[in-house]
GROMACS .gro file of C-alpha atoms in nm:
model
  343
    1MET     CA    1  -1.021   2.129   0.912
    2THR     CA    2  -0.652   2.021   0.898
    3ALA     CA    3  -0.560   1.791   0.609
    4ARG     CA    4  -0.452   1.442   0.715
    5PRO     CA    5  -0.101   1.350   0.624
    6ARG     CA    6  -0.068   1.150   0.300
    7ILE     CA    7   0.110   0.813   0.292
    8LEU     CA    8   0.219   0.602   0.005
    9SER     CA    9   0.272   0.225   0.058
   10GLY     CA   10   0.354  -0.045  -0.203
   11VAL     CA   11   0.398  -0.412  -0.226
   12GLN     CA   12   0.553  -0.594  -0.514
   13PRO     CA   13   0.317  -0.865  -0.686
   14THR     CA   14   0.562  -1.148  -0.688
   15GLY     CA   15   0.339  -1.421  -0.546
   16ASN     CA   16   0.308  -1.640  -0.242
   17LEU     CA   17   0.223  -1.358   0.006
   18HIS     CA   18   0.319  -1.497   0.354
   19LEU     CA   19   0.317  -1.425   0.715
   20GLY     CA   20   0.621  -1.205   0.688
   21ASN     CA   21   0.444  -0.972   0.443
   22TYR     CA   22   0.140  -0.964   0.657
   23LEU     CA   23   0.306  -0.872   0.999
   24GLY     CA   24   0.591  -0.673   0.844
   25ALA     CA   25   0.371  -0.469   0.618
   26ILE     CA   26   0.006  -0.526   0.556
   27THR     CA   27  -0.105  -0.504   0.923
   28ARG     CA   28   0.080  -0.175   0.938
   29PHE     CA   29  -0.107  -0.044   0.629
   30VAL     CA   30  -0.441  -0.134   0.796
   31THR     CA   31  -0.343   0.071   1.104
   32LEU     CA   32  -0.217   0.373   0.904
   33GLN     CA   33  -0.557   0.423   0.729
   34GLN     CA   34  -0.714   0.539   1.055
   35ASP     CA   35  -0.519   0.852   1.066
   36HIS     CA   36  -0.373   0.909   0.717
   37ASP     CA   37  -0.490   0.946   0.363
   38CYS     CA   38  -0.342   0.641   0.192
   39LEU     CA   39  -0.243   0.528  -0.138
   40TYR     CA   40  -0.177   0.152  -0.152
   41CYS     CA   41  -0.003   0.055  -0.466
   42VAL     CA   42   0.074  -0.282  -0.622
   43VAL     CA   43   0.414  -0.205  -0.778
   44ASP     CA   44   0.396  -0.412  -1.096
   45LEU     CA   45   0.651  -0.193  -1.272
   46HIS     CA   46   0.905  -0.272  -1.007
   47ALA     CA   47   0.831  -0.634  -1.046
   48ILE     CA   48   0.923  -0.647  -1.413
   49THR     CA   49   1.282  -0.543  -1.326
   50VAL     CA   50   1.344  -0.908  -1.309
   51PRO     CA   51   1.182  -1.171  -1.545
   52GLN     CA   52   0.815  -1.248  -1.469
   53ASP     CA   53   0.569  -1.486  -1.624
   54PRO     CA   54   0.290  -1.248  -1.771
   55ALA     CA   55  -0.008  -1.452  -1.668
   56ALA     CA   56   0.134  -1.512  -1.323
   57LEU     CA   57   0.202  -1.139  -1.284
   58GLU     CA   58  -0.161  -1.068  -1.359
   59ALA     CA   59  -0.268  -1.321  -1.107
   60THR     CA   60  -0.048  -1.207  -0.824
   61THR     CA   61  -0.135  -0.846  -0.882
   62ARG     CA   62  -0.503  -0.940  -0.811
   63GLU     CA   63  -0.376  -1.160  -0.518
   64VAL     CA   64  -0.198  -0.875  -0.338
   65THR     CA   65  -0.506  -0.645  -0.394
   66ALA     CA   66  -0.724  -0.920  -0.248
   67ALA     CA   67  -0.484  -0.951   0.047
   68PHE     CA   68  -0.512  -0.574   0.115
   69ILE     CA   69  -0.893  -0.588   0.125
   70ALA     CA   70  -0.922  -0.916   0.322
   71ALA     CA   71  -0.675  -0.773   0.585
   72GLY     CA   72  -0.890  -0.479   0.643
   73ILE     CA   73  -0.797  -0.197   0.396
   74ASP     CA   74  -1.104  -0.004   0.291
   75PRO     CA   75  -1.093   0.044  -0.094
   76VAL     CA   76  -1.358   0.303  -0.069
   77ARG     CA   77  -1.181   0.536   0.175
   78HIS     CA   78  -0.827   0.476   0.020
   79ALA     CA   79  -0.698   0.420  -0.319
   80ILE     CA   80  -0.577   0.072  -0.403
   81PHE     CA   81  -0.427   0.061  -0.751
   82ASN     CA   82  -0.166  -0.113  -0.960
   83GLN     CA   83   0.132   0.109  -1.051
   84SER     CA   84   0.120   0.065  -1.428
   85ARG     CA   85  -0.235   0.199  -1.452
   86VAL     CA   86  -0.097   0.552  -1.367
   87PRO     CA   87   0.141   0.660  -1.649
   88GLY     CA   88   0.278   0.934  -1.425
   89HIS     CA   89   0.501   0.690  -1.244
   90ALA     CA   90   0.694   0.608  -1.555
   91GLU     CA   91   0.696   0.968  -1.692
   92LEU     CA   92   0.826   1.119  -1.363
   93ALA     CA   93   1.083   0.838  -1.328
   94TRP     CA   94   1.226   0.941  -1.661
   95ILE     CA   95   1.260   1.306  -1.560
   96PHE     CA   96   1.422   1.193  -1.241
   97ASN     CA   97   1.659   0.983  -1.430
   98CYS     CA   98   1.793   1.305  -1.590
   99VAL     CA   99   1.823   1.461  -1.224
  100ALA     CA  100   1.974   1.166  -1.036
  101ARG     CA  101   2.355   1.102  -1.059
  102LEU     CA  102   2.518   0.784  -1.157
  103GLY     CA  103   2.730   0.808  -0.842
  104TRP     CA  104   2.424   0.802  -0.632
  105LEU     CA  105   2.291   0.488  -0.797
  106ASN     CA  106   2.641   0.316  -0.776
  107ARG     CA  107   2.607   0.336  -0.403
  108MET     CA  108   2.280   0.147  -0.383
  109THR     CA  109   2.346  -0.175  -0.193
  110GLN     CA  110   2.018  -0.356  -0.283
  111PHE     CA  111   2.114  -0.358  -0.656
  112LYS     CA  112   2.447  -0.507  -0.577
  113GLU     CA  113   2.264  -0.791  -0.358
  114LYS     CA  114   2.002  -0.855  -0.617
  115ALA     CA  115   2.241  -0.859  -0.924
  116GLY     CA  116   2.498  -1.047  -0.753
  117LYS     CA  117   2.811  -1.134  -0.932
  118ASP     CA  118   2.634  -1.129  -1.275
  119ARG     CA  119   2.572  -0.756  -1.280
  120GLU     CA  120   2.654  -0.711  -1.647
  121ASN     CA  121   2.337  -0.905  -1.720
  122ALA     CA  122   2.114  -0.731  -1.486
  123SER     CA  123   1.850  -0.518  -1.638
  124VAL     CA  124   1.872  -0.135  -1.662
  125GLY     CA  125   1.541  -0.129  -1.487
  126LEU     CA  126   1.672  -0.315  -1.180
  127TYR     CA  127   1.963  -0.062  -1.168
  128ALA     CA  128   1.723   0.229  -1.188
  129TYR     CA  129   1.473   0.091  -0.957
  130PRO     CA  130   1.549   0.345  -0.680
  131VAL     CA  131   1.470   0.623  -0.922
  132LEU     CA  132   1.130   0.477  -0.995
  133MET     CA  133   1.070   0.439  -0.625
  134ALA     CA  134   1.142   0.818  -0.582
  135ALA     CA  135   0.894   0.894  -0.853
  136ASP     CA  136   0.633   0.681  -0.685
  137ILE     CA  137   0.673   0.872  -0.366
  138LEU     CA  138   0.712   1.217  -0.506
  139LEU     CA  139   0.438   1.195  -0.770
  140TYR     CA  140   0.184   1.198  -0.482
  141ARG     CA  141   0.382   1.446  -0.268
  142ALA     CA  142   0.367   1.199   0.019
  143ASP     CA  143   0.433   1.343   0.356
  144ALA     CA  144   0.583   1.012   0.494
  145VAL     CA  145   0.672   0.657   0.377
  146PRO     CA  146   0.665   0.358   0.580
  147VAL     CA  147   1.014   0.192   0.505
  148GLY     CA  148   1.180  -0.126   0.622
  149ASP     CA  149   1.558  -0.149   0.688
  150ASP     CA  150   1.613  -0.250   0.325
  151GLN     CA  151   1.444   0.054   0.182
  152LYS     CA  152   1.586   0.334   0.401
  153GLN     CA  153   1.873   0.410   0.148
  154HIS     CA  154   1.609   0.443  -0.126
  155LEU     CA  155   1.418   0.702   0.077
  156GLU     CA  156   1.743   0.895   0.122
  157LEU     CA  157   1.790   0.877  -0.257
  158THR     CA  158   1.434   1.007  -0.297
  159ARG     CA  159   1.522   1.313  -0.068
  160ASP     CA  160   1.839   1.369  -0.262
  161ILE     CA  161   1.643   1.382  -0.592
  162ALA     CA  162   1.387   1.610  -0.459
  163THR     CA  163   1.649   1.836  -0.313
  164LYS     CA  164   1.839   1.854  -0.641
  165PHE     CA  165   1.533   1.911  -0.843
  166ASN     CA  166   1.428   2.203  -0.613
  167ASN     CA  167   1.771   2.357  -0.639
  168ASP     CA  168   1.840   2.306  -1.016
  169PHE     CA  169   1.494   2.463  -1.102
  170SER     CA  170   1.466   2.703  -0.817
  171ALA     CA  171   1.424   3.020  -1.038
  172ARG     CA  172   1.160   2.841  -1.261
  173ILE     CA  173   0.973   2.701  -0.949
  174ALA     CA  174   0.939   3.046  -0.813
  175GLU     CA  175   0.829   3.179  -1.149
  176LYS     CA  176   0.570   2.906  -1.201
  177THR     CA  177   0.437   2.852  -0.846
  178GLY     CA  178   0.555   3.141  -0.644
  179ARG     CA  179   0.719   2.895  -0.396
  180ASP     CA  180   1.079   2.847  -0.302
  181SER     CA  181   1.069   2.473  -0.366
  182TYR     CA  182   0.824   2.231  -0.538
  183PHE     CA  183   0.894   1.893  -0.371
  184LYS     CA  184   0.857   1.841  -0.001
  185LEU     CA  185   1.109   1.597   0.148
  186PRO     CA  186   0.933   1.286   0.253
  187GLU     CA  187   1.007   1.162   0.608
  188PRO     CA  188   1.042   0.793   0.700
  189LEU     CA  189   0.744   0.677   0.893
  190ILE     CA  190   0.863   0.503   1.214
  191GLN     CA  191   0.588   0.288   1.370
  192GLY     CA  192   0.801   0.098   1.621
  193PRO     CA  193   0.982  -0.232   1.558
  194ALA     CA  194   0.821  -0.440   1.285
  195THR     CA  195   0.780  -0.808   1.339
  196ARG     CA  196   1.069  -0.954   1.147
  197VAL     CA  197   0.947  -1.302   1.061
  198MET     CA  198   1.212  -1.573   1.005
  199SER     CA  199   1.192  -1.907   0.834
  200LEU     CA  200   1.015  -2.183   1.015
  201ARG     CA  201   1.304  -2.421   0.921
  202ASP     CA  202   1.602  -2.195   0.998
  203GLY     CA  203   1.558  -1.905   1.248
  204ALA     CA  204   1.866  -1.728   1.095
  205LYS     CA  205   1.695  -1.664   0.750
  206LYS     CA  206   1.408  -1.444   0.668
  207MET     CA  207   1.073  -1.609   0.583
  208SER     CA  208   1.075  -1.595   0.206
  209LYS     CA  209   0.853  -1.693  -0.092
  210SER     CA  210   1.172  -1.810  -0.273
  211ASP     CA  211   1.255  -2.072  -0.015
  212VAL     CA  212   1.233  -2.421  -0.187
  213SER     CA  213   1.062  -2.557   0.127
  214ASP     CA  214   0.702  -2.452   0.152
  215ASN     CA  215   0.717  -2.553   0.518
  216SER     CA  216   0.953  -2.269   0.576
  217ARG     CA  217   0.668  -2.020   0.551
  218ILE     CA  218   0.296  -1.972   0.624
  219ASN     CA  219   0.129  -1.847   0.313
  220LEU     CA  220  -0.164  -1.618   0.359
  221THR     CA  221  -0.363  -1.863   0.135
  222ASP     CA  222  -0.288  -2.168   0.366
  223ASP     CA  223  -0.594  -2.335   0.508
  224ALA     CA  224  -0.621  -2.402   0.887
  225ASP     CA  225  -0.475  -2.771   0.879
  226THR     CA  226  -0.184  -2.647   0.675
  227ILE     CA  227  -0.099  -2.361   0.902
  228ALA     CA  228  -0.128  -2.597   1.218
  229GLY     CA  229   0.096  -2.859   1.040
  230LYS     CA  230   0.369  -2.604   0.945
  231ILE     CA  231   0.371  -2.475   1.296
  232ARG     CA  232   0.390  -2.815   1.454
  233ARG     CA  233   0.690  -2.904   1.228
  234ALA     CA  234   0.865  -2.578   1.282
  235LYS     CA  235   1.228  -2.616   1.400
  236THR     CA  236   1.290  -2.557   1.780
  237ASP     CA  237   1.553  -2.642   2.042
  238PRO     CA  238   1.508  -2.899   2.325
  239ASP     CA  239   1.470  -2.633   2.606
  240ALA     CA  240   1.162  -2.491   2.753
  241LEU     CA  241   1.062  -2.127   2.674
  242PRO     CA  242   1.231  -1.887   2.892
  243SER     CA  243   1.044  -1.629   3.124
  244GLU     CA  244   1.247  -1.340   3.023
  245VAL     CA  245   1.328  -1.185   2.685
  246ASP     CA  246   1.713  -1.208   2.757
  247GLY     CA  247   1.669  -1.594   2.769
  248LEU     CA  248   1.596  -1.592   2.387
  249ALA     CA  249   1.944  -1.487   2.303
  250GLY     CA  250   2.119  -1.745   2.089
  251ARG     CA  251   1.801  -1.931   2.027
  252PRO     CA  252   1.676  -1.802   1.690
  253GLU     CA  253   1.401  -2.046   1.633
  254ALA     CA  254   1.253  -1.982   1.973
  255ASP     CA  255   1.282  -1.609   1.932
  256ASN     CA  256   1.116  -1.634   1.595
  257LEU     CA  257   0.809  -1.829   1.717
  258VAL     CA  258   0.766  -1.594   2.018
  259ALA     CA  259   0.782  -1.289   1.787
  260ILE     CA  260   0.524  -1.440   1.558
  261PHE     CA  261   0.295  -1.506   1.849
  262ALA     CA  262   0.359  -1.147   1.970
  263GLY     CA  263   0.291  -0.997   1.625
  264LEU     CA  264  -0.045  -1.191   1.584
  265ALA     CA  265  -0.154  -1.112   1.931
  266GLY     CA  266  -0.061  -0.738   1.933
  267LEU     CA  267   0.172  -0.814   2.240
  268SER     CA  268   0.532  -0.759   2.324
  269LYS     CA  269   0.775  -1.055   2.357
  270ALA     CA  270   0.790  -0.997   2.720
  271GLU     CA  271   0.406  -1.022   2.751
  272VAL     CA  272   0.414  -1.345   2.559
  273LEU     CA  273   0.681  -1.507   2.777
  274SER     CA  274   0.509  -1.383   3.094
  275GLN     CA  275   0.225  -1.612   2.989
  276HIS     CA  276   0.417  -1.911   2.826
  277GLY     CA  277   0.758  -1.886   3.001
  278GLY     CA  278   0.862  -2.237   3.122
  279HIS     CA  279   0.632  -2.419   2.874
  280GLN     CA  280   0.765  -2.687   2.650
  281PHE     CA  281   0.745  -2.616   2.281
  282SER     CA  282   0.472  -2.880   2.223
  283THR     CA  283   0.238  -2.674   2.442
  284PHE     CA  284   0.346  -2.336   2.303
  285LYS     CA  285   0.310  -2.442   1.945
  286ALA     CA  286  -0.045  -2.561   2.005
  287ALA     CA  287  -0.128  -2.217   2.149
  288LEU     CA  288   0.046  -2.058   1.846
  289SER     CA  289  -0.126  -2.272   1.593
  290ASP     CA  290  -0.473  -2.180   1.760
  291LEU     CA  291  -0.393  -1.801   1.733
  292ALA     CA  292  -0.248  -1.823   1.384
  293VAL     CA  293  -0.558  -2.006   1.259
  294GLU     CA  294  -0.784  -1.763   1.428
  295LYS     CA  295  -0.615  -1.466   1.279
  296LEU     CA  296  -0.521  -1.589   0.935
  297SER     CA  297  -0.803  -1.830   0.827
  298PRO     CA  298  -1.052  -1.554   0.785
  299ILE     CA  299  -0.811  -1.364   0.562
  300ALA     CA  300  -0.730  -1.667   0.358
  301ALA     CA  301  -1.099  -1.745   0.316
  302GLU     CA  302  -1.171  -1.378   0.201
  303MET     CA  303  -0.875  -1.387  -0.030
  304ARG     CA  304  -1.008  -1.687  -0.198
  305ARG     CA  305  -1.354  -1.538  -0.230
  306LEU     CA  306  -1.205  -1.215  -0.370
  307THR     CA  307  -0.978  -1.367  -0.628
  308ALA     CA  308  -1.266  -1.590  -0.751
  309ASP     CA  309  -1.418  -1.253  -0.871
  310PRO     CA  310  -1.137  -1.093  -1.092
  311GLY     CA  311  -1.393  -0.841  -1.209
  312TYR     CA  312  -1.443  -0.702  -0.865
  313ILE     CA  313  -1.066  -0.674  -0.807
  314ASP     CA  314  -1.008  -0.504  -1.152
  315GLY     CA  315  -1.282  -0.258  -1.064
  316VAL     CA  316  -1.107  -0.177  -0.737
  317LEU     CA  317  -0.779  -0.124  -0.908
  318ALA     CA  318  -0.940   0.091  -1.181
  319SER     CA  319  -1.129   0.302  -0.936
  320GLY     CA  320  -0.800   0.352  -0.715
  321ALA     CA  321  -0.600   0.437  -1.028
  322GLU     CA  322  -0.859   0.705  -1.119
  323ARG     CA  323  -0.823   0.869  -0.788
  324ALA     CA  324  -0.452   0.836  -0.769
  325GLY     CA  325  -0.420   0.957  -1.134
  326ALA     CA  326  -0.577   1.285  -1.057
  327ILE     CA  327  -0.310   1.362  -0.805
  328ALA     CA  328  -0.047   1.230  -1.028
  329GLU     CA  329  -0.165   1.437  -1.330
  330ALA     CA  330  -0.146   1.765  -1.126
  331THR     CA  331   0.207   1.697  -1.022
  332LEU     CA  332   0.322   1.604  -1.371
  333ARG     CA  333   0.155   1.917  -1.520
  334ASP     CA  334   0.352   2.129  -1.266
  335VAL     CA  335   0.678   1.933  -1.320
  336LYS     CA  336   0.662   1.952  -1.708
  337GLY     CA  337   0.599   2.320  -1.680
  338ILE     CA  338   0.895   2.376  -1.441
  339VAL     CA  339   1.138   2.153  -1.663
  340GLY     CA  340   1.006   2.323  -1.985
  341LEU     CA  341   0.823   2.032  -2.158
  342LEU     CA  342   0.537   2.150  -2.361
  343GLY     CA  343   0.214   1.989  -2.364
   0.00000   0.00000   0.00000
């Protein structure tokens, strides 16, 4: 029997999971589990590259775990765990820090964006974040990684690190394993265009947990009335919906609401417009509200039920970490032997 390809996916526990997280990542994770062996990681070590409130970090780690399960990820068939429970992530990251080159990291655009003008005061962890991401992926020898546009550069770095490790230690790898290389080069997993969810208040900005206006996003924990109210107040323009996708050009708020409907319904934008083209937004928003409540309310209710039982959540994370740890320990044992670390 052919082994199923292994996938690693991660989400930061930074609070206020919203519709963008759901349509852009979590729904894809649910789909992936049908044909892959999946490791779903709550990347808490990545989260602390910027200041976090410790109690809030614990709560949001459990919240992300609850969202995974509530959305349909099976914690029995697939490992759900928080990154810090598997020490191999940090250990392999240090070894990779000694393989990666400063010039590579200096080219990472996400650090420049996150650190802004005050780079001298950014943490070393934020700078080395992509090396930890490489360790996350290569620790489990993942075949492929689902990546968004903002992570493609980090996956390229992962492949560079794997290639350099394989080249630098080629003789030792052959001696210890009988193979030409140790790390496979993970491929980006392309699942078709993700739903890019924009702010309900400004169609030119991504939906974000950091937006000061809660009306700019639909949180996964929002109840039915709150969801309906936010959609009703969402910014639009005065024209009716077009019947063709080309008619959404230059209308970012209209395009966003159509994209959200399409993502929730599993349709293309063209299919949505074939049903709702020519309708006024008052009519379309009512239909979108009904759909969003139908899809999201059960997830919100299940998240509330799960987070009310932290013992269960912690048990899921512990069980997932045990399974992930078995893979990680085997990789680290090999890597330490190749590098020359006794133990």
